[in-house]
Short mmCIF file of C-alpha atoms in Angstrom, two decimals:
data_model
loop_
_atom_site.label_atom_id
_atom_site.label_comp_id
_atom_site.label_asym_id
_atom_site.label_seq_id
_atom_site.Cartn_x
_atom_site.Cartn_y
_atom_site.Cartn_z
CA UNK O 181 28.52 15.61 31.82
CA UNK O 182 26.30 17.20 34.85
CA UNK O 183 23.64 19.48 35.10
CA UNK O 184 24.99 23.40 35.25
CA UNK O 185 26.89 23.88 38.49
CA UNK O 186 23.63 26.30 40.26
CA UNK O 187 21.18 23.66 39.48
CA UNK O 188 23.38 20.52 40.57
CA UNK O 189 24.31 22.29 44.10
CA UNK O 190 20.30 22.31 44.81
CA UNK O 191 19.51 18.94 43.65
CA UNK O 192 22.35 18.04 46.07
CA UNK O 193 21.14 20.64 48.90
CA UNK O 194 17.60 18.85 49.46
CA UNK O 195 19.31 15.31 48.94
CA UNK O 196 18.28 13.95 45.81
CA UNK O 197 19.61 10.34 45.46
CA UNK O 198 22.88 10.37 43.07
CA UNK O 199 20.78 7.29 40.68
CA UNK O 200 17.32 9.67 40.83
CA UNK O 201 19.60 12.35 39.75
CA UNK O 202 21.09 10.71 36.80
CA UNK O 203 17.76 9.72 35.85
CA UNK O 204 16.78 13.65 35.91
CA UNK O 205 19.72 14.31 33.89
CA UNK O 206 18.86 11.99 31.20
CA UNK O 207 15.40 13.38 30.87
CA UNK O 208 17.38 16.86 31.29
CA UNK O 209 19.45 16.89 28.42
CA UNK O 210 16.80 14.99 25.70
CA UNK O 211 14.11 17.36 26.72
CA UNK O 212 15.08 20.99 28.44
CA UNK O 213 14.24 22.91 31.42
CA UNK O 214 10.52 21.82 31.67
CA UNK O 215 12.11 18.63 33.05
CA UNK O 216 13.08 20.26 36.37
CA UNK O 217 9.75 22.49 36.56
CA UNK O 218 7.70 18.83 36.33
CA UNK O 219 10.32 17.32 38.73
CA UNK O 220 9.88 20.41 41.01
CA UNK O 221 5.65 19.96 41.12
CA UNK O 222 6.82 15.78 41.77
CA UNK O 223 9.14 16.93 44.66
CA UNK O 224 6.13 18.70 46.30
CA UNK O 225 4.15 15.80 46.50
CA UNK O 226 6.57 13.79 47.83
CA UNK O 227 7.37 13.23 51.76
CA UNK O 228 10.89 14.30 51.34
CA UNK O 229 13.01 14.45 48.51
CA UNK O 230 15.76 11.52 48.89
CA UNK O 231 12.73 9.17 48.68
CA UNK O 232 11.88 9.82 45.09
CA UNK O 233 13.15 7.27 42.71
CA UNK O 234 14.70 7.04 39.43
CA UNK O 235 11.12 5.13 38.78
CA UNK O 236 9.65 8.37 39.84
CA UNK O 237 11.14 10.32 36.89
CA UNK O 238 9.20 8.17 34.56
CA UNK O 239 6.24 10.21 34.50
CA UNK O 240 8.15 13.36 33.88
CA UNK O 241 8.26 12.63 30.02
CA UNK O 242 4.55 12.14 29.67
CA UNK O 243 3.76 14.96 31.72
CA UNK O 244 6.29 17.48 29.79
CA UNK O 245 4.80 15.86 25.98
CA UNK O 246 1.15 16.98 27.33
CA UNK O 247 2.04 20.63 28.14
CA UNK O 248 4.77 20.41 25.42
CA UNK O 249 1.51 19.29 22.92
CA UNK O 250 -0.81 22.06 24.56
CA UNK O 251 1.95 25.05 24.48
CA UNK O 252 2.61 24.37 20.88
CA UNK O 253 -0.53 22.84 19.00
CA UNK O 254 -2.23 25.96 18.51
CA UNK O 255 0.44 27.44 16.87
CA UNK O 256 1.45 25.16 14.47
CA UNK O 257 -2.18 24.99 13.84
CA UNK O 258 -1.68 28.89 12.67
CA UNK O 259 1.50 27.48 10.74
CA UNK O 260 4.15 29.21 13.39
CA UNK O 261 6.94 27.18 13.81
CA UNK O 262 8.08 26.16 17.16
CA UNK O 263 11.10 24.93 19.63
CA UNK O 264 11.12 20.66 19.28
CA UNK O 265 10.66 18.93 21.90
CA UNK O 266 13.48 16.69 21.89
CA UNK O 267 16.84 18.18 22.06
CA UNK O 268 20.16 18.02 20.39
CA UNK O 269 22.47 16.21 23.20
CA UNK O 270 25.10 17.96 22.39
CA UNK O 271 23.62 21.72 23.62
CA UNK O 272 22.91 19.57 27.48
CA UNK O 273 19.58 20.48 27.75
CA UNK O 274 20.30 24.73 27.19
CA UNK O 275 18.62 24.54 23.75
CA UNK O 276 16.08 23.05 21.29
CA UNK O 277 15.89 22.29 17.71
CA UNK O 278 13.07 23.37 15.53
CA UNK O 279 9.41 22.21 14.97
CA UNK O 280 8.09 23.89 11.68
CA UNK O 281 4.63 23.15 10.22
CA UNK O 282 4.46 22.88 6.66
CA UNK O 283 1.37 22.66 5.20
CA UNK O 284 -2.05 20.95 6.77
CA UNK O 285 -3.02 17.71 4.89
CA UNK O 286 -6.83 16.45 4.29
CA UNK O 287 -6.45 12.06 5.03
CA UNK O 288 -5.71 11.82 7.79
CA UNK O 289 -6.78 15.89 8.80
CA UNK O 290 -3.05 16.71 9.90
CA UNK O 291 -0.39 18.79 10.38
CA UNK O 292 2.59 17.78 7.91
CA UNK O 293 6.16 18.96 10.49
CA UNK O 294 9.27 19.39 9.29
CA UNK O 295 11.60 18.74 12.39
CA UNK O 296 15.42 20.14 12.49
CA UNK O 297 18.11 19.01 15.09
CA UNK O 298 14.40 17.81 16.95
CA UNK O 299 15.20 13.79 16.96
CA UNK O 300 15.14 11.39 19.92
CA UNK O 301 18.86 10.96 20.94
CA UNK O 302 20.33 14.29 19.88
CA UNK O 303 21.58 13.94 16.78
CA UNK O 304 23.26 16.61 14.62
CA UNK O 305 21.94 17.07 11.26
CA UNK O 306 18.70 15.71 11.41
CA UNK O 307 15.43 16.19 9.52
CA UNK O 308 11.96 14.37 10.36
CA UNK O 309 8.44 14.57 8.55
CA UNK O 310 5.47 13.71 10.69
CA UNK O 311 1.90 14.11 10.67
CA UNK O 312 0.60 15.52 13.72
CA UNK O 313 -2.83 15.02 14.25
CA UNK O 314 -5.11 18.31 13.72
CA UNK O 315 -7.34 17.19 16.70
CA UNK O 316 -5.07 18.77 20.57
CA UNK O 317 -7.28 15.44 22.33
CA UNK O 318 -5.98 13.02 19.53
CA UNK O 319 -2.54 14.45 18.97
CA UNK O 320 -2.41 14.07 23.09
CA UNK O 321 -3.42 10.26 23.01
CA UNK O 322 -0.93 9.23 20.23
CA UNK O 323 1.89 11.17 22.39
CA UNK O 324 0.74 9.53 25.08
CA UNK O 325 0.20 5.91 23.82
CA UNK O 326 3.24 2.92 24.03
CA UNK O 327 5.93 3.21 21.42
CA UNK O 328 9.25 4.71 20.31
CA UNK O 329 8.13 8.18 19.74
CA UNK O 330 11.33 9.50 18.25
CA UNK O 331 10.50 12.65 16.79
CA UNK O 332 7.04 15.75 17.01
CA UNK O 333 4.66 14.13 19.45
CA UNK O 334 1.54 13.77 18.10
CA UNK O 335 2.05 11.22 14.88
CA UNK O 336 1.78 7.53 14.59
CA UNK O 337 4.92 7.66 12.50
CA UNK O 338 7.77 9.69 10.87
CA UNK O 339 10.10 9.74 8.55
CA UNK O 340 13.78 10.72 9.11
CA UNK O 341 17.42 11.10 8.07
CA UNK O 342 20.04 13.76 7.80
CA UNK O 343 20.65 16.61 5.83
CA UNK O 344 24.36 17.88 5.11
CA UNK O 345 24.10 21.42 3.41
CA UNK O 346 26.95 21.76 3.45
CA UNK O 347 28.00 18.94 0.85
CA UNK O 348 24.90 19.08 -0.50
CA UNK O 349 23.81 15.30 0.61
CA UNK O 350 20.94 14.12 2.15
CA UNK O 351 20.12 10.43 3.44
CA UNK O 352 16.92 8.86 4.68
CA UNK O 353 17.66 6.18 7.11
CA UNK O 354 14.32 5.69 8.71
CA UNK O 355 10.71 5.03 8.40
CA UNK O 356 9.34 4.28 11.44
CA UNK O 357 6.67 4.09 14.22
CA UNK O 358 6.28 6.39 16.97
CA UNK O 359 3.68 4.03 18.67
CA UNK O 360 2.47 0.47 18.35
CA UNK O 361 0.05 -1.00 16.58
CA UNK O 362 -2.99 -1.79 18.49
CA UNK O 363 -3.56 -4.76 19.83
CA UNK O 364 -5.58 -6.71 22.69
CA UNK O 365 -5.03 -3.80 25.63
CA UNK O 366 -2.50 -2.52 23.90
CA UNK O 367 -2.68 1.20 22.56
CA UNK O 368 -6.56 0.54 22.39
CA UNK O 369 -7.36 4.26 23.33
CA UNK O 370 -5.86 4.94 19.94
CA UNK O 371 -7.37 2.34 17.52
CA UNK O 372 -9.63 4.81 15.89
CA UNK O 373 -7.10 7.31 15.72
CA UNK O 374 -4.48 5.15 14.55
CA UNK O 375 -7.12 3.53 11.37
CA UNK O 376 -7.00 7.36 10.23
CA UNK O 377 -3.38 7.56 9.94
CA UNK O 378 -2.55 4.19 8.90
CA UNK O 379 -1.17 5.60 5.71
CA UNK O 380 1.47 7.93 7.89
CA UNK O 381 4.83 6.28 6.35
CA UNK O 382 3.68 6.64 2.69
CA UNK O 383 2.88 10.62 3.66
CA UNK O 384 5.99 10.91 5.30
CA UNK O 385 8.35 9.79 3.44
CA UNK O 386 6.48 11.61 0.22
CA UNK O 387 7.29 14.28 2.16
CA UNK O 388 10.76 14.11 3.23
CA UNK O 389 11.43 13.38 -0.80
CA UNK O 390 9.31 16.50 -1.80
CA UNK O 391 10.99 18.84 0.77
CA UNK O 392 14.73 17.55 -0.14
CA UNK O 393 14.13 17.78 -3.94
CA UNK O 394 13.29 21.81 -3.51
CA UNK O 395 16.65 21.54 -1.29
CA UNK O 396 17.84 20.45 -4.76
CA UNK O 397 20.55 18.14 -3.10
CA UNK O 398 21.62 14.94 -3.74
CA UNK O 399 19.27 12.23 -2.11
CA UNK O 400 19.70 8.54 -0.51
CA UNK O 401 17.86 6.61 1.37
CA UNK O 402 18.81 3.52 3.01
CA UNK O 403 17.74 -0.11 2.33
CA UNK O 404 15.88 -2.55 4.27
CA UNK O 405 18.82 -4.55 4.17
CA UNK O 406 21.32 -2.23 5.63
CA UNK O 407 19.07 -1.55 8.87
CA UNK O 408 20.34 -3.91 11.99
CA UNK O 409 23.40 -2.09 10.87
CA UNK O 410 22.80 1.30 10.81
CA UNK O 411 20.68 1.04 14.02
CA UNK O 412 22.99 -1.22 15.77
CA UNK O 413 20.47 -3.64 16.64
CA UNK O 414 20.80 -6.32 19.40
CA UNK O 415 21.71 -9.16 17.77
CA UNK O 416 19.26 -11.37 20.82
CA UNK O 417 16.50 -9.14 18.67
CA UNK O 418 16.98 -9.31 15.24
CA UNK O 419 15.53 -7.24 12.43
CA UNK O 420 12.55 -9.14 10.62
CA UNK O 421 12.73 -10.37 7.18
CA UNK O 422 8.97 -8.90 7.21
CA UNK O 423 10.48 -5.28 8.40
CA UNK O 424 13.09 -5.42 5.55
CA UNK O 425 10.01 -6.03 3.18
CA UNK O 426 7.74 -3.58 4.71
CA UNK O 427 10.81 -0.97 4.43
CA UNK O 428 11.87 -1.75 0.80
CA UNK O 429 8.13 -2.08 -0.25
CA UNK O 430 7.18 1.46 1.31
CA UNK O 431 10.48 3.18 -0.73
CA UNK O 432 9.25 1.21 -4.12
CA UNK O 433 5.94 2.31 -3.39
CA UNK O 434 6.25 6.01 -2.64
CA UNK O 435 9.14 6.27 -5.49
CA UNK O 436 6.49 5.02 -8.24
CA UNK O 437 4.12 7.15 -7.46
CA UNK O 438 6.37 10.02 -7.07
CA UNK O 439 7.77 9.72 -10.37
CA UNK O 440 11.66 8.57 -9.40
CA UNK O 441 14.11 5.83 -9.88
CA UNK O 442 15.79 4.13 -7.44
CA UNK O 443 19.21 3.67 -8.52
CA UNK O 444 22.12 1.49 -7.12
CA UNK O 445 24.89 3.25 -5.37
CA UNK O 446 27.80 2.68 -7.23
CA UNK O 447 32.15 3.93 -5.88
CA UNK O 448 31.70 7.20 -6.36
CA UNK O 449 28.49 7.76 -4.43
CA UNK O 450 30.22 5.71 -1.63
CA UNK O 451 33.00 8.52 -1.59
CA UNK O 452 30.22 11.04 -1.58
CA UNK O 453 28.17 9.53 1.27
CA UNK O 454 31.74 9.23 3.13
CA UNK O 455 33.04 12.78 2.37
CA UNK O 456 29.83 14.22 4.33
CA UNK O 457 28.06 13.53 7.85
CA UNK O 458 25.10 12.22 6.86
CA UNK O 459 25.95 8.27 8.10
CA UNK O 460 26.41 7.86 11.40
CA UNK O 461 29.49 5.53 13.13
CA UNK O 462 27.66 2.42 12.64
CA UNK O 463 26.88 2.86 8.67
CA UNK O 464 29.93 4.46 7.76
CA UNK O 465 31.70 1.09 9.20
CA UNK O 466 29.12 -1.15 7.22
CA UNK O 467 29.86 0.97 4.20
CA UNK O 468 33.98 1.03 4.61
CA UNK O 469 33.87 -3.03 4.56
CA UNK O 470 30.69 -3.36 2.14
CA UNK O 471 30.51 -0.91 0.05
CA UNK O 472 27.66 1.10 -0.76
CA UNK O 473 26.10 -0.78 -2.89
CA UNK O 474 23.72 -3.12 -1.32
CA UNK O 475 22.57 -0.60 1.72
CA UNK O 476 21.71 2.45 0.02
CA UNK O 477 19.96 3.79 -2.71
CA UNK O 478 20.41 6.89 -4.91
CA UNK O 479 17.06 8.68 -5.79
CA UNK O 480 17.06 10.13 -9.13
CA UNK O 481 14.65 12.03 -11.26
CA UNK O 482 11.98 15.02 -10.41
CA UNK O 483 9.25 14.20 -7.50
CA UNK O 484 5.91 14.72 -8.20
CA UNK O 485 3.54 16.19 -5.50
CA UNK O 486 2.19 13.60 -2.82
CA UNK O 487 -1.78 13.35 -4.45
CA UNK O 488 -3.11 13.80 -0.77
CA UNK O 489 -2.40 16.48 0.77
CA UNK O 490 -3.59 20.09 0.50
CA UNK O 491 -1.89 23.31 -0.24
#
């Protein structure tokens, strides 16, 4: 894959290195056209153009989250639903998913997003729940601040999965961070913020479960157990014991006070699970030689309303 043949023949008429180019691409395809506006304001400030780096591009992302975070804010503040900032791969950069506020929540003051086809690496099929601060300056720093930030800038942490309409399946296979905890120097702009929303991956996943139910498909979410696998995690950097507890303990949590039972998966949910797109490569394997059984779980009964957030 390349850039569209009009903007390629430019990069390659004022000499942009081949690696700074691939670099550009990257940051092309995950996150649009702002990329190359940024990169063009970069270019200007540079002596000439085949001395910027693929180093250089690495202030691109922050500088495309801050406008990205000031474009949008406002209007998911009104409840208007907005382009995502990440984008599916497979559309190369020509088009977004979607960014749709739900409702605003009172601890932490937030903005609960629903994110579609809007998840770091470009998956198909994906839904995220996130609370985005309510403050632009705070929403700004989290964005900004060290971390994974997968899905809406903005939150400390998300929850996400993927939702097959089609079959009627849905299956959570993440609760995680968008930044890291603070510590020493690190992420220390955000300590206050982050105190506020320390309670971001019970919210979320409340969330995801609430929004799924009214869906009214069938919903899984994936054990503790079953993530090295499904994330195809170096092996040199194992997953935790602690992170499988923390995971498990945060689905046991949220599913007794929601009101649901967390059933074992049994043959036929495996063939369910298989029949639709909701697993990726990785999972599907894990499944095929495992069975379903001790990676996922099958959510059953009627959720009850997350107690914390307002209508």
């Amino acid at each position: 894959m390349s850039f569209p043949e009009h903007i390629g023949r430019i990069l390659d008429a004022y000499g942009v290195r081949a690696d700074t180019k691939a670099a550009l691409y990257d940051l092309y395809v995950s996150l649009g056209d702002e990329v190359l506006e940024v990169f063009a304001d970069l270019a200007e400030s540079s002596p000439t153009l085949d001395a910027l780096t693929p180093d250089d591009t690495s202030q691109i992302r922050a500088a495309v989250v801050e406008r990205y975070l000031k474009r949008n804010h406002p209007q998911w503040l009104a409840g208007q639903p907005t382009a995502s900032l990440w984008h599916p791969r497979i559309a190369e950069g020509r088009a977004s998913g979607l960014a749709m506020p739900l409702r605003r929540v009172e601890k932490p003051d937030g903005i609960l997003m629903l994110g579609r086809n809007a998840h770091y690496g470009g998956r198909q099929e994906t839904i995220s729940f996130d609370i985005v601060a309510a403050d632009l300056s705070d929403a700004i720093d989290i964005a900004l601040a060290a971390g994974q930030q997968h899905t809406t800038p903005g939150s400390i942490g998300e929850t996400s999965g993927t939702y097959d309409a089609t079959a009627g399946i849905a299956l959570i296979w993440e609760i995680q961070p968008n930044v890291y905890k603070p510590g020493a120097d690190r992420n220390r702009t955000i300590a206050k913020i982050y105190r506020r929303h320390r309670d971001w991956h019970l919210l979320t996943l409340t969330a995801a479960l609430e929004w799924l139910r009214g869906q009214k498909c069938a919903i899984y979410i994936l054990r503790g157990e079953a993530l090295a696998a499904t994330h195809e995690v170096n092996p040199a950097k194992p997953v935790s014991q602690t992170i499988v507890t923390l995971h498990n303990r945060t689905v046991e949590q949220v599913a007794h006070t929601a009101g649901v039972t967390l059933c074992d998966t049994n043959d036929d949910d495996g063939l369910l699970l298989l029949d639709s797109v909701v697993m990726n490569h990785a999972l599907r394997k894990h499944v095929l030689q495992s069975g379903p059984s001790g990676s996922i779980w099958r959510v059953d009964g009627n959720i009850i309303s997350c107690p914390s957030s307002s209508n």
